[in-house]
Coordinates of C-alpha atoms in Angstrom, one line a residue:
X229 CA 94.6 61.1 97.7
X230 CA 96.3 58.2 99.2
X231 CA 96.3 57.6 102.6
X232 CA 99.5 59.2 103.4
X233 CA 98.9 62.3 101.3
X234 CA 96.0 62.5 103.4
X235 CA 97.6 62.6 106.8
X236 CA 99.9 65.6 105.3
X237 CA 96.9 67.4 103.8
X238 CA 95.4 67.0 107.3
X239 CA 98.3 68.5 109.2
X240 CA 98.8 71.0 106.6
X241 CA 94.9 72.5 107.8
X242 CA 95.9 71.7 111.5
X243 CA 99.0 73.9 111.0
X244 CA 98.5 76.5 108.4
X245 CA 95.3 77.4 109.0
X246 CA 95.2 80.0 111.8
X247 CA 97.6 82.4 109.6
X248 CA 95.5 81.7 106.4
X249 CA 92.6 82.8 108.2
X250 CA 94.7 86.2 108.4
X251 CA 94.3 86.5 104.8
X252 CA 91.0 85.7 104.5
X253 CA 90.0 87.7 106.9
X254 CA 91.8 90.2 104.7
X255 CA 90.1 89.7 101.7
X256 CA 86.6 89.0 103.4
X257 CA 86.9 92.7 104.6
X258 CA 87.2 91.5 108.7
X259 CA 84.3 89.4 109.1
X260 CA 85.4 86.2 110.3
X261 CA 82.4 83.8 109.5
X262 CA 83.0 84.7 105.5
X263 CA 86.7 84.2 106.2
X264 CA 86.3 80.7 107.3
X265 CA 84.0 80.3 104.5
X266 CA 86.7 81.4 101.5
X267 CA 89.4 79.8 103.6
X268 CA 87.2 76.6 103.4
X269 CA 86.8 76.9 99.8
X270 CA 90.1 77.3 98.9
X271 CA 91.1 74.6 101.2
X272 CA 88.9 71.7 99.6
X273 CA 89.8 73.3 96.1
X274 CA 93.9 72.4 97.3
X275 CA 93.1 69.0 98.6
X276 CA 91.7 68.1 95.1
X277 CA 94.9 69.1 93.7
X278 CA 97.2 68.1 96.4
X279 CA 99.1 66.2 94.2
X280 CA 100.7 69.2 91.9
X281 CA 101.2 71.1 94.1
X282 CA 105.1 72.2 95.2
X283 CA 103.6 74.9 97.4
X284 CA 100.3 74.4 98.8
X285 CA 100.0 77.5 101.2
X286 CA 101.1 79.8 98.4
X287 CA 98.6 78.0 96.7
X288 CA 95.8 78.7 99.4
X289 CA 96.9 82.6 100.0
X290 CA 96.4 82.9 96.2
X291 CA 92.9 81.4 95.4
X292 CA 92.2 83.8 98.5
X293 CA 94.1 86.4 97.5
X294 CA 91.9 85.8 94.0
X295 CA 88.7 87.7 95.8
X296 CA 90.8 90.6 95.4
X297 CA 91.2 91.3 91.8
X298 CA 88.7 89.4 90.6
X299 CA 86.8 92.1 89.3
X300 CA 86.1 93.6 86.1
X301 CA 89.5 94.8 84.6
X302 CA 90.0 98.2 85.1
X303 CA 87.4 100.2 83.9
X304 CA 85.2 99.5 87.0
X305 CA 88.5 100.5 89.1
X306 CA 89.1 100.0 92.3
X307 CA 90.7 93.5 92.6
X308 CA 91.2 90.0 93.1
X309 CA 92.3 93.3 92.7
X310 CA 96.1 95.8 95.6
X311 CA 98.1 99.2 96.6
X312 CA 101.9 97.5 95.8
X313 CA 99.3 94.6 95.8
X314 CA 98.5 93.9 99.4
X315 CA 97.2 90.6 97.5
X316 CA 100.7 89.7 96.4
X317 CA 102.3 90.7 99.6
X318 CA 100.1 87.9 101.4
X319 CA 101.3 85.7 99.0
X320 CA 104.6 85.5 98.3
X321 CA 105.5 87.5 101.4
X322 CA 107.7 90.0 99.5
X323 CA 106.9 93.8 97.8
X324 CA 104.5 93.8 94.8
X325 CA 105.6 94.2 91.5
X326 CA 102.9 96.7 91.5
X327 CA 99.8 98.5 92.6
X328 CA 96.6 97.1 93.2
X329 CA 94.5 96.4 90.1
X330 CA 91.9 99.4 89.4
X331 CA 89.2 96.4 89.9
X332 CA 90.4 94.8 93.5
X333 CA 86.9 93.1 94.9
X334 CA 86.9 93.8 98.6
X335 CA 89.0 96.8 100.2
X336 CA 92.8 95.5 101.2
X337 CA 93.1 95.6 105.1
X338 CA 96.5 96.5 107.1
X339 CA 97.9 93.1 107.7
X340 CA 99.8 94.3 110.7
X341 CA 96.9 95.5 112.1
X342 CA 95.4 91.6 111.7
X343 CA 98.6 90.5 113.7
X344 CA 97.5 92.8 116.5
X345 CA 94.1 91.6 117.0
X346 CA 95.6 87.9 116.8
X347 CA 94.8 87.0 120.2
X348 CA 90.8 87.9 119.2
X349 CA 91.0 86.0 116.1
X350 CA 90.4 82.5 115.9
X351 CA 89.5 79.3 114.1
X352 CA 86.0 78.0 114.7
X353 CA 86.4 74.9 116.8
X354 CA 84.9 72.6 114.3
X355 CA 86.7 74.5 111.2
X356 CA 88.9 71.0 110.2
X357 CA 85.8 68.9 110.0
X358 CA 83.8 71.4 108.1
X359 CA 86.3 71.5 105.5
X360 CA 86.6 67.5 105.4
X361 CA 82.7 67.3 105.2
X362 CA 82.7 69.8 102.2
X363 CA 85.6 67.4 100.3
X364 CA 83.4 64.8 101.0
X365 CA 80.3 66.2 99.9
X366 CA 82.2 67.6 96.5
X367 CA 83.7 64.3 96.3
X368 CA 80.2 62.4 96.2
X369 CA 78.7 65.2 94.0
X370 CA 81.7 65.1 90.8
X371 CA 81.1 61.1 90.9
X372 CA 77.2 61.4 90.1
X373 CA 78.3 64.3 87.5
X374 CA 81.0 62.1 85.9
X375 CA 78.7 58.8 85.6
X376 CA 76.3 60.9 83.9
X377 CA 78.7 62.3 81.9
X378 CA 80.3 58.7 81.0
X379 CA 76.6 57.4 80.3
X380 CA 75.7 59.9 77.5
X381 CA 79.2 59.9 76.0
X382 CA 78.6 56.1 75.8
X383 CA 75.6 56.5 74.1
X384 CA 76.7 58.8 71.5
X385 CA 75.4 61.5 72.2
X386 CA 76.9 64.8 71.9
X387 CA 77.2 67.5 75.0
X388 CA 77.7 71.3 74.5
X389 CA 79.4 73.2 76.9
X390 CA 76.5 75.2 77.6
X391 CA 74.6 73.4 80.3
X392 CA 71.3 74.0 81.6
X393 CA 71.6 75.0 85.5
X394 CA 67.6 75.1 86.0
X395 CA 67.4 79.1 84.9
X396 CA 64.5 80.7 83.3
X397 CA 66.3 80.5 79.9
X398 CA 63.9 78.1 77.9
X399 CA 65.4 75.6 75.5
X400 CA 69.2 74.9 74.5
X401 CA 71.4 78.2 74.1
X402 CA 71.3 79.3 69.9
X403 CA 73.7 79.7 67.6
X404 CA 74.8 83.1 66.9
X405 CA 77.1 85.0 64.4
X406 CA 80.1 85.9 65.3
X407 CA 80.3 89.2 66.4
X408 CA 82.7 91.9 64.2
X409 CA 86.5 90.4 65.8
X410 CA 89.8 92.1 65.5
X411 CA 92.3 89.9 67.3
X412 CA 96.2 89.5 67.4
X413 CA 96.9 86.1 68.5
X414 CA 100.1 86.6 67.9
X415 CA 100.9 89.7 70.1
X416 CA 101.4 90.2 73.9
X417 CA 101.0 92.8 74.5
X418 CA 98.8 93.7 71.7
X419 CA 100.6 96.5 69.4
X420 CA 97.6 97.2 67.3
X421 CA 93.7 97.1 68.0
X422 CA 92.3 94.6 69.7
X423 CA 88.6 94.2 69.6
X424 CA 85.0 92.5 69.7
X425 CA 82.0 93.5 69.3
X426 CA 80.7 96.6 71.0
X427 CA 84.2 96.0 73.5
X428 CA 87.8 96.9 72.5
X429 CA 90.4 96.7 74.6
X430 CA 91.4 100.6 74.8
X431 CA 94.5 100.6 76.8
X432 CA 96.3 98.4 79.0
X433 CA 98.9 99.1 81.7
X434 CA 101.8 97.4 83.9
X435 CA 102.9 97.7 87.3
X436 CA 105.9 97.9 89.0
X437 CA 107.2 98.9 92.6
X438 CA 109.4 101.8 92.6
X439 CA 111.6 102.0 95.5
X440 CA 112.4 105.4 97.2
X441 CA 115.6 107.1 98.9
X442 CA 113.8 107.0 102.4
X443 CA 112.5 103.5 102.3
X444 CA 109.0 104.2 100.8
X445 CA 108.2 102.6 97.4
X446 CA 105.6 103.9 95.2
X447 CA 103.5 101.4 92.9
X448 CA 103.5 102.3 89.6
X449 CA 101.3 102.3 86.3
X450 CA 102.7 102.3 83.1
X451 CA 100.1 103.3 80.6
X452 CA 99.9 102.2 76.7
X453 CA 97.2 104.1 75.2
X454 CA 95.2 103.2 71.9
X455 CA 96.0 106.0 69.3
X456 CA 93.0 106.3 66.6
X457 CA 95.0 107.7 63.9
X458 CA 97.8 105.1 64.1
X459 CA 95.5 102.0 65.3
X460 CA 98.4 101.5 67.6
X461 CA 99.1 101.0 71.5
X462 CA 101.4 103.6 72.8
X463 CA 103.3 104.1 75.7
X464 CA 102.4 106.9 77.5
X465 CA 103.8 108.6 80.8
X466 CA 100.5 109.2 82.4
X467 CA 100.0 108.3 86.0
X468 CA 96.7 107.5 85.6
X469 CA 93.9 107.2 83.1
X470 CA 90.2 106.0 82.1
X471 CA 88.5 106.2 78.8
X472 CA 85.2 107.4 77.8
X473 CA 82.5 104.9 75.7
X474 CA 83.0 105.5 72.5
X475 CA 86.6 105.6 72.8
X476 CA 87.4 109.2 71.3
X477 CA 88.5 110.9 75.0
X478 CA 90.5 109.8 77.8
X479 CA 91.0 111.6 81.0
X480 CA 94.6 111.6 82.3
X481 CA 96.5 112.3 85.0
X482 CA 100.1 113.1 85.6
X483 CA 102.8 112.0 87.2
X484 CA 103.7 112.4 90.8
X485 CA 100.0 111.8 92.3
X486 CA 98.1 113.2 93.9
X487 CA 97.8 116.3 91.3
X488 CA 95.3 119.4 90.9
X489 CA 94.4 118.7 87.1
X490 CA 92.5 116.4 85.0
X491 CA 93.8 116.7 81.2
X492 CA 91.3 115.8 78.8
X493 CA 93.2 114.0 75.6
X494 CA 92.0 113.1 72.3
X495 CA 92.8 109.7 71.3
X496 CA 92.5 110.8 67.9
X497 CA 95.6 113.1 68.0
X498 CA 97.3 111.7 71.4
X499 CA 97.3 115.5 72.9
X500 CA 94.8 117.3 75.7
X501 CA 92.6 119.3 74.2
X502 CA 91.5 120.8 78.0
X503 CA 92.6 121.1 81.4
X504 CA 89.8 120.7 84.7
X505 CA 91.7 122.4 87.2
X506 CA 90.8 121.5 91.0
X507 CA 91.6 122.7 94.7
X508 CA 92.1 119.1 96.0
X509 CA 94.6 117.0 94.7
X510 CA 93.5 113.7 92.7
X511 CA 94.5 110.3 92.4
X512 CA 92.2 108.3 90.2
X513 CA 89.5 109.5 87.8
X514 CA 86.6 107.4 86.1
X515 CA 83.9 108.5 83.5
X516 CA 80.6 107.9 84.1
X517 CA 79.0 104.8 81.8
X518 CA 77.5 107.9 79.5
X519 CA 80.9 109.7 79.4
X520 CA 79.2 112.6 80.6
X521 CA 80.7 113.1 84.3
X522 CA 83.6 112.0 86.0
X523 CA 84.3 110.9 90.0
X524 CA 87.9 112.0 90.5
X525 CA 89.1 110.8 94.1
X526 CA 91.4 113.0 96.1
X527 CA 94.1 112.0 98.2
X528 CA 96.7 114.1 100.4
X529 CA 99.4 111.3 100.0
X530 CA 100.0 109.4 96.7
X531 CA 97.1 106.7 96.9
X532 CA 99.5 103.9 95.9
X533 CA 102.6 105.0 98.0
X534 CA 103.9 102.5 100.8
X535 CA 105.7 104.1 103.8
X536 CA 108.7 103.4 105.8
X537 CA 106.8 104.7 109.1
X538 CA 103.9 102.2 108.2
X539 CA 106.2 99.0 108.3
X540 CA 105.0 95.9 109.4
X541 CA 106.5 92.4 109.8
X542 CA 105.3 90.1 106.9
X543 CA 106.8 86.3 106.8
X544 CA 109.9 87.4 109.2
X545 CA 110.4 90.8 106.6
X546 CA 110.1 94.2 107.5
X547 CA 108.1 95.8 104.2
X548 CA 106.4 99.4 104.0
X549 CA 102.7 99.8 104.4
X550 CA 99.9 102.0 102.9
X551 CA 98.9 105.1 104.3
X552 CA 94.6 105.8 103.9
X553 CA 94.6 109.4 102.9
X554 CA 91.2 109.5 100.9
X555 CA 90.2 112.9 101.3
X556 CA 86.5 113.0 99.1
X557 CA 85.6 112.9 95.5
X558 CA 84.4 115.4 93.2
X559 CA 81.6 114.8 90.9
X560 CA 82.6 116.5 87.4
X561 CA 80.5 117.4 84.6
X562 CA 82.7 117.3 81.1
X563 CA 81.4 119.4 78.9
X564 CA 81.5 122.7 81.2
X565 CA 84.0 121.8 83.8
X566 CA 81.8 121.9 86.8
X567 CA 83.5 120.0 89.7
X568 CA 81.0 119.8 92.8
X569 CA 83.6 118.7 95.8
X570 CA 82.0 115.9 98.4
X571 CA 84.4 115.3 101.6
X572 CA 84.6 111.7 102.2
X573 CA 87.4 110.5 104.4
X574 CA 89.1 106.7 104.6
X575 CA 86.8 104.7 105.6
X576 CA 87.2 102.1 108.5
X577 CA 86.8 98.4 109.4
X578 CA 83.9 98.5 111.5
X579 CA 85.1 95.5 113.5
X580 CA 88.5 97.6 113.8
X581 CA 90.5 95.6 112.8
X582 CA 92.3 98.4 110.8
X583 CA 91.9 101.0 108.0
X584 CA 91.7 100.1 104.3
X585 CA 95.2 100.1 101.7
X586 CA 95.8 103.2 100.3
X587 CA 94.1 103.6 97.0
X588 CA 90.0 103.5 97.7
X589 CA 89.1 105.2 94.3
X590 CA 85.2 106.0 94.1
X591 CA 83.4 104.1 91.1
X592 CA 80.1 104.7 89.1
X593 CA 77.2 102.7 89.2
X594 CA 75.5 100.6 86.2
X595 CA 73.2 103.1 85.5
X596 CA 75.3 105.9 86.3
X597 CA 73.3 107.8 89.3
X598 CA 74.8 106.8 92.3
X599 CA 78.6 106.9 93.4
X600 CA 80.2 103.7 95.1
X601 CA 83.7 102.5 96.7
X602 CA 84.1 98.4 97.1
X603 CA 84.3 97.4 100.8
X604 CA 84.0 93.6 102.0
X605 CA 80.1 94.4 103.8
X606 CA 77.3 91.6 102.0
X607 CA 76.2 93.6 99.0
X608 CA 80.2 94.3 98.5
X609 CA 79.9 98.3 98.3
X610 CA 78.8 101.0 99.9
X611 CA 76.6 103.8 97.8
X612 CA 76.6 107.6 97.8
X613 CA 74.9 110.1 95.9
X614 CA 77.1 112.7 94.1
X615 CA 76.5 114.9 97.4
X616 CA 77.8 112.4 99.5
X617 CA 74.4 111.2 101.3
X618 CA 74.7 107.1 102.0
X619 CA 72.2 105.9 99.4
X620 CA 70.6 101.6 99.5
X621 CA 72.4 99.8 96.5
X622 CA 70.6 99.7 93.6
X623 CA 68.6 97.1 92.5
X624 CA 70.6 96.4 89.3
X625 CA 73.5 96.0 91.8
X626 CA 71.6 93.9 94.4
X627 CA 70.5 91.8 92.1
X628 CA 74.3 90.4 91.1
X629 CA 75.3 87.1 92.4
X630 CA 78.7 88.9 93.4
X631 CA 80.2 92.2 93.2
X632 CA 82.5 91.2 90.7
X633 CA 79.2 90.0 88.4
X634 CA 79.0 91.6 84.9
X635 CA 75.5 92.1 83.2
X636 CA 75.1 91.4 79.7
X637 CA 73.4 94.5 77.8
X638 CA 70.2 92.8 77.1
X639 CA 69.8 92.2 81.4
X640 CA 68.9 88.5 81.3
X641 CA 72.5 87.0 82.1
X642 CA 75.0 87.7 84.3
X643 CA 78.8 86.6 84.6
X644 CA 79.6 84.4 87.6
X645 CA 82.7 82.6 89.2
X646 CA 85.5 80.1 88.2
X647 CA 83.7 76.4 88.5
X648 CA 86.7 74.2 86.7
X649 CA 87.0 70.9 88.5
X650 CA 90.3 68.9 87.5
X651 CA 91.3 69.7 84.3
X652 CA 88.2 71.4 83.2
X653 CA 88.6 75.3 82.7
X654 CA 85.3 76.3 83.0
X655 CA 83.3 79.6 84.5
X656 CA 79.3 79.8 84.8
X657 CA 77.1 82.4 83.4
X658 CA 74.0 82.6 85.5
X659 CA 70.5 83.9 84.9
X660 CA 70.3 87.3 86.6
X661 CA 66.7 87.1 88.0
X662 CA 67.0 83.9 89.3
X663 CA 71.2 83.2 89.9
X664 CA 70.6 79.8 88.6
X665 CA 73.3 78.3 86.3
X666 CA 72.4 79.0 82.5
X667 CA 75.7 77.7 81.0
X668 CA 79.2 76.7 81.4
X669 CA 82.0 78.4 79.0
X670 CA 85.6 77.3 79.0
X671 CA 87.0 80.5 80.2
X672 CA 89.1 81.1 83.8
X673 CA 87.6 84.8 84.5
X674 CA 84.8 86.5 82.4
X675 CA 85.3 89.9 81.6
X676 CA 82.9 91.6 79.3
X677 CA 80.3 91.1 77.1
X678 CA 81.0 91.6 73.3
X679 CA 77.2 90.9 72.7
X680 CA 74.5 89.6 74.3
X681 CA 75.4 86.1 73.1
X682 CA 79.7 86.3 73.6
X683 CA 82.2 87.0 76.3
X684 CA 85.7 88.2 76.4
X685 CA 87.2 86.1 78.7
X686 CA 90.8 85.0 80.0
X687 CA 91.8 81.7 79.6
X688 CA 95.4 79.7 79.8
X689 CA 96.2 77.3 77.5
X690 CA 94.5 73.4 78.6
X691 CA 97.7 71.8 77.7
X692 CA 99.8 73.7 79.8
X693 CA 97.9 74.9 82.2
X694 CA 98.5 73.1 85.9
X695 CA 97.4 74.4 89.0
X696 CA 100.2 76.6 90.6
X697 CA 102.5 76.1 87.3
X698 CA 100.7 76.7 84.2
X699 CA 97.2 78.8 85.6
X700 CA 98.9 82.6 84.4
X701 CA 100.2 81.8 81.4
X702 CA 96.8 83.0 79.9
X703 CA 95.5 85.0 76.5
X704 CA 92.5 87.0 75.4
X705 CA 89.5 85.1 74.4
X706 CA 86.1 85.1 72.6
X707 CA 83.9 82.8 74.0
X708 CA 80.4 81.7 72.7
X709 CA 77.4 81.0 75.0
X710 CA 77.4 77.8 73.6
X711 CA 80.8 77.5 74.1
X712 CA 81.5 75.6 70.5
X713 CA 83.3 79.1 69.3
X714 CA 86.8 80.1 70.9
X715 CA 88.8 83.3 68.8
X716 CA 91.9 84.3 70.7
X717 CA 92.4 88.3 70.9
X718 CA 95.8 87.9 72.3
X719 CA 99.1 86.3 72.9
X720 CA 99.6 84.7 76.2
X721 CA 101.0 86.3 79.3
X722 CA 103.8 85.1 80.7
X723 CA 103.3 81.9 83.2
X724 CA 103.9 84.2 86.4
X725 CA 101.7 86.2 88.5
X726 CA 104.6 88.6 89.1
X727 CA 106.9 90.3 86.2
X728 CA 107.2 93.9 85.4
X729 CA 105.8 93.1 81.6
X730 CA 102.5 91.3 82.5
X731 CA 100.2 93.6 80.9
X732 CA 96.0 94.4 82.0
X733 CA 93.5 95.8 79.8
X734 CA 90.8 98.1 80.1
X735 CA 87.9 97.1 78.4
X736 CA 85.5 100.2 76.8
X737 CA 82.7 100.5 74.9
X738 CA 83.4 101.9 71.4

């Protein structure tokens, strides 16, 4: 920055600031102190791009709005993550083009509600300087980095992506066959099988807002489902679905949700070979990582529904809000039908600052015991057994660097957070027991594991992308450890965060 573009980043903190810390305080589920520290974060990231950048507080509110939906897409449903996306609503200051993601990372809170407490919510005095001595510090920090860099590209030498952060991992990261790949570069949305390794992408969906007669709106999925005996993605009209390892069953839901039946479909024929009828109405369902059980949440209102009579003023607009209306969850075992009912109402901030967004779907566990919803407490979840009883996380869990961490199947790595720097597109894989950085690969958000040694990642193009332009216009990748090894699985996405064709996938075992 020059010195002038200094002075305006400066009185952009000074000024913006206090309503940014609205939507961090959002996304850090109501606790102020890890507010200020994403706000902080996302304001040094800005400052080191400050010069393409046309909008920088739509820039901030989306890096925030990032913590959200950052999780694993959608299997592990819950965001980065957004129930007609509070994310998105905090961002552009409009209605979502849809519903949250099933894998938001912290619960969405009532931004009207966050208005109301204003007068108890405020910046710590010495905010500003914290985030100028953080841009200093990074500042110092990439210079050593990039004369070491210089120094061994002068010498000749040649430098793999993968880097070693200190981790337990002894000696450089091996080459490894390429894992069995079906990709479609060309398609986006994929129309046929996608696929690598043990991971295929088994449906995806998009979103869009459906406005209502009174006012409300509802935030809707639309479901294309993999067909095994055409190899094909078709478009389905179920509300709601998730499919079961191995990829022969889905469990579906219908439209107009909440609803008192779980169909059972073949993905082999496309039709529902059984019904699990239920007294209380659901709204999301989930198999278990065996694909033996299933937590179905149920709702009395429609879980992604926004409501006239929960308005609230947003950027000088009147929108509609959620309604919480979580009701419990029953525990379901497939093969007989059993479905053991546990009452478990919305839960609450605990700071009151308000209730949760609408849809607050219970999840699984890694190994499968324990039930869980996402909330924005430290470990980033609370934990039930399947009778309800508040249960410690699990040490698997406790063990992530974040919530949004996934494990690769052999237990020694785990998937970490977006590190790029500049121009450099680049997420870190950690070592699980220790967190420590085991290697860099050039991908924006890691999704899955296709083996112990590759990633599926998502990734937009390095020659386009540009921060605030460019950053969504992003495809399916296979990454290597080592990160020599890139196979696109898909097309690109469009380059916008919002349009009614920009497509999710779930990711299954198979």
């Amino acid at each position: 920055m020059d010195a002038h573009e200094k002075q305006k980043f400066r009185r952009f903190v000074a000024t913006r600031s206090p309503e940014l810390l609205h939507v961090a305080m959002l996304v850090g589920g109501g606790d102020q102190r890890v507010a200020e520290g994403l706000l902080r974060k996302a304001l040094v990231k800005t400052a080191r791009r400050w010069h393409r950048i046309d909008q920088p507080e739509a820039y901030v509110r989306e890096m925030l709005c990032r913590r959200q939906t950052g999780r694993r897409e959608p299997s592990r449903t819950p965001s980065s993550g957004d129930s007609t996306s509070a994310a998105e609503l905090l961002i552009h200051g409009a209605p979502s083009a849809g519903p949250a993601l099933p894998e938001a990372g912290p619960e969405q809170r009532v931004h009207g509600a966050l208005k109301a407490n204003a007068p108890r919510i405020r910046l710590s005095d010495d905010f500003a300087e914290q985030v100028y001595r953080s841009l200093r510090r990074r500042k110092a920090r990439s210079s050593v980095v990039a004369g070491a860099v210089a120094a061994i590209v002068a010498a000749g030498v040649a430098v793999p992506l993968a880097v070693d952060g200190g981790g337990t991992r002894e000696g450089p990261v091996a080459e490894f066959a390429t894992p069995e790949v079906v990709a479609r570069a060309d398609q986006s949305p994929p129309r046929e099988l996608v696929a690598a390794g043990r991971i295929a992408v088994s449906a995806y969906f998009t979103t869009k807002l459906v406005k209502q007669p009174d006012g409300d709106a509802i935030g809707t999925y639309e479901w294309s489902l993999f067909n095994a005996a055409t190899e094909r993605y078709e478009k389905t009209d179920w509300a709601w679905l998730d499919v079961a390892p191995g990829m022969r069953t889905a469990a579906v839901l219908e439209r107009d949700l909440p609803v008192n039946r779980i169909g059972l479909l073949e993905l082999g024929t496309g039709k529902v070979k059984r019904w699990i009828g239920v007294d209380k109405r659901v709204g999301g369902v989930q198999f278990s990582p065996d694909g033996k059980r299933l937590v179905a949440t149920t709702y009395s209102l429609h879980p992604d529904g926004l409501f006239k009579d929960t308005s609230y003023r947003l950027n000088g607009r009147t929108v509609p809000g959620p309604k919480p209306s979580r009701t419990g969850y029953y525990v379901i075992d497939v093969a007989s039908g059993r479905a053991d009912f546990t009452d478990l109402p919305p839960r609450k901030n605990e700071r009151e600052v308000g209730p949760t967004g609408g849809r607050q779907d219970l999840l699984w566990s890694l190994d499968g015991k324990l039930v869980w919803e996402p909330w924005g407490n430290k470990e980033g979840g609370i934990y039930y057994d399947v009778n309800g009883k508040e249960m410690p996380v699990p040490a698997q869990e406790a063990s992530l660097p974040s919530p949004s961490g996934v494990l690769s199947r052999d237990g020694r790595l785990v998937t970490g957070d977006f590190v790029g720097e500049g121009e450099g597109i680049f997420s870190e894989v950690l070592d699980a027991k220790t967190g420590r950085r085991a290697a860099l690969v050039p991908g924006q958000q890691l999704l899955a594991w296709a083996d112990d040694n590759h990633l599926i990642a998502w990734r937009c193009d390095p020659e386009q992308c540009e921060p605030g332009k460019g950053e969504f216009r992003n495809q399916l990748l296979l990454i290597s450890l080592d990160g020599k090894k890139t196979i696109p699985l898909s097309g690109f996405r469009e380059a916008k965060l919002r349009y009614d064709g920009r497509w999710t996938p779930m990711l299954t075992q198979r």
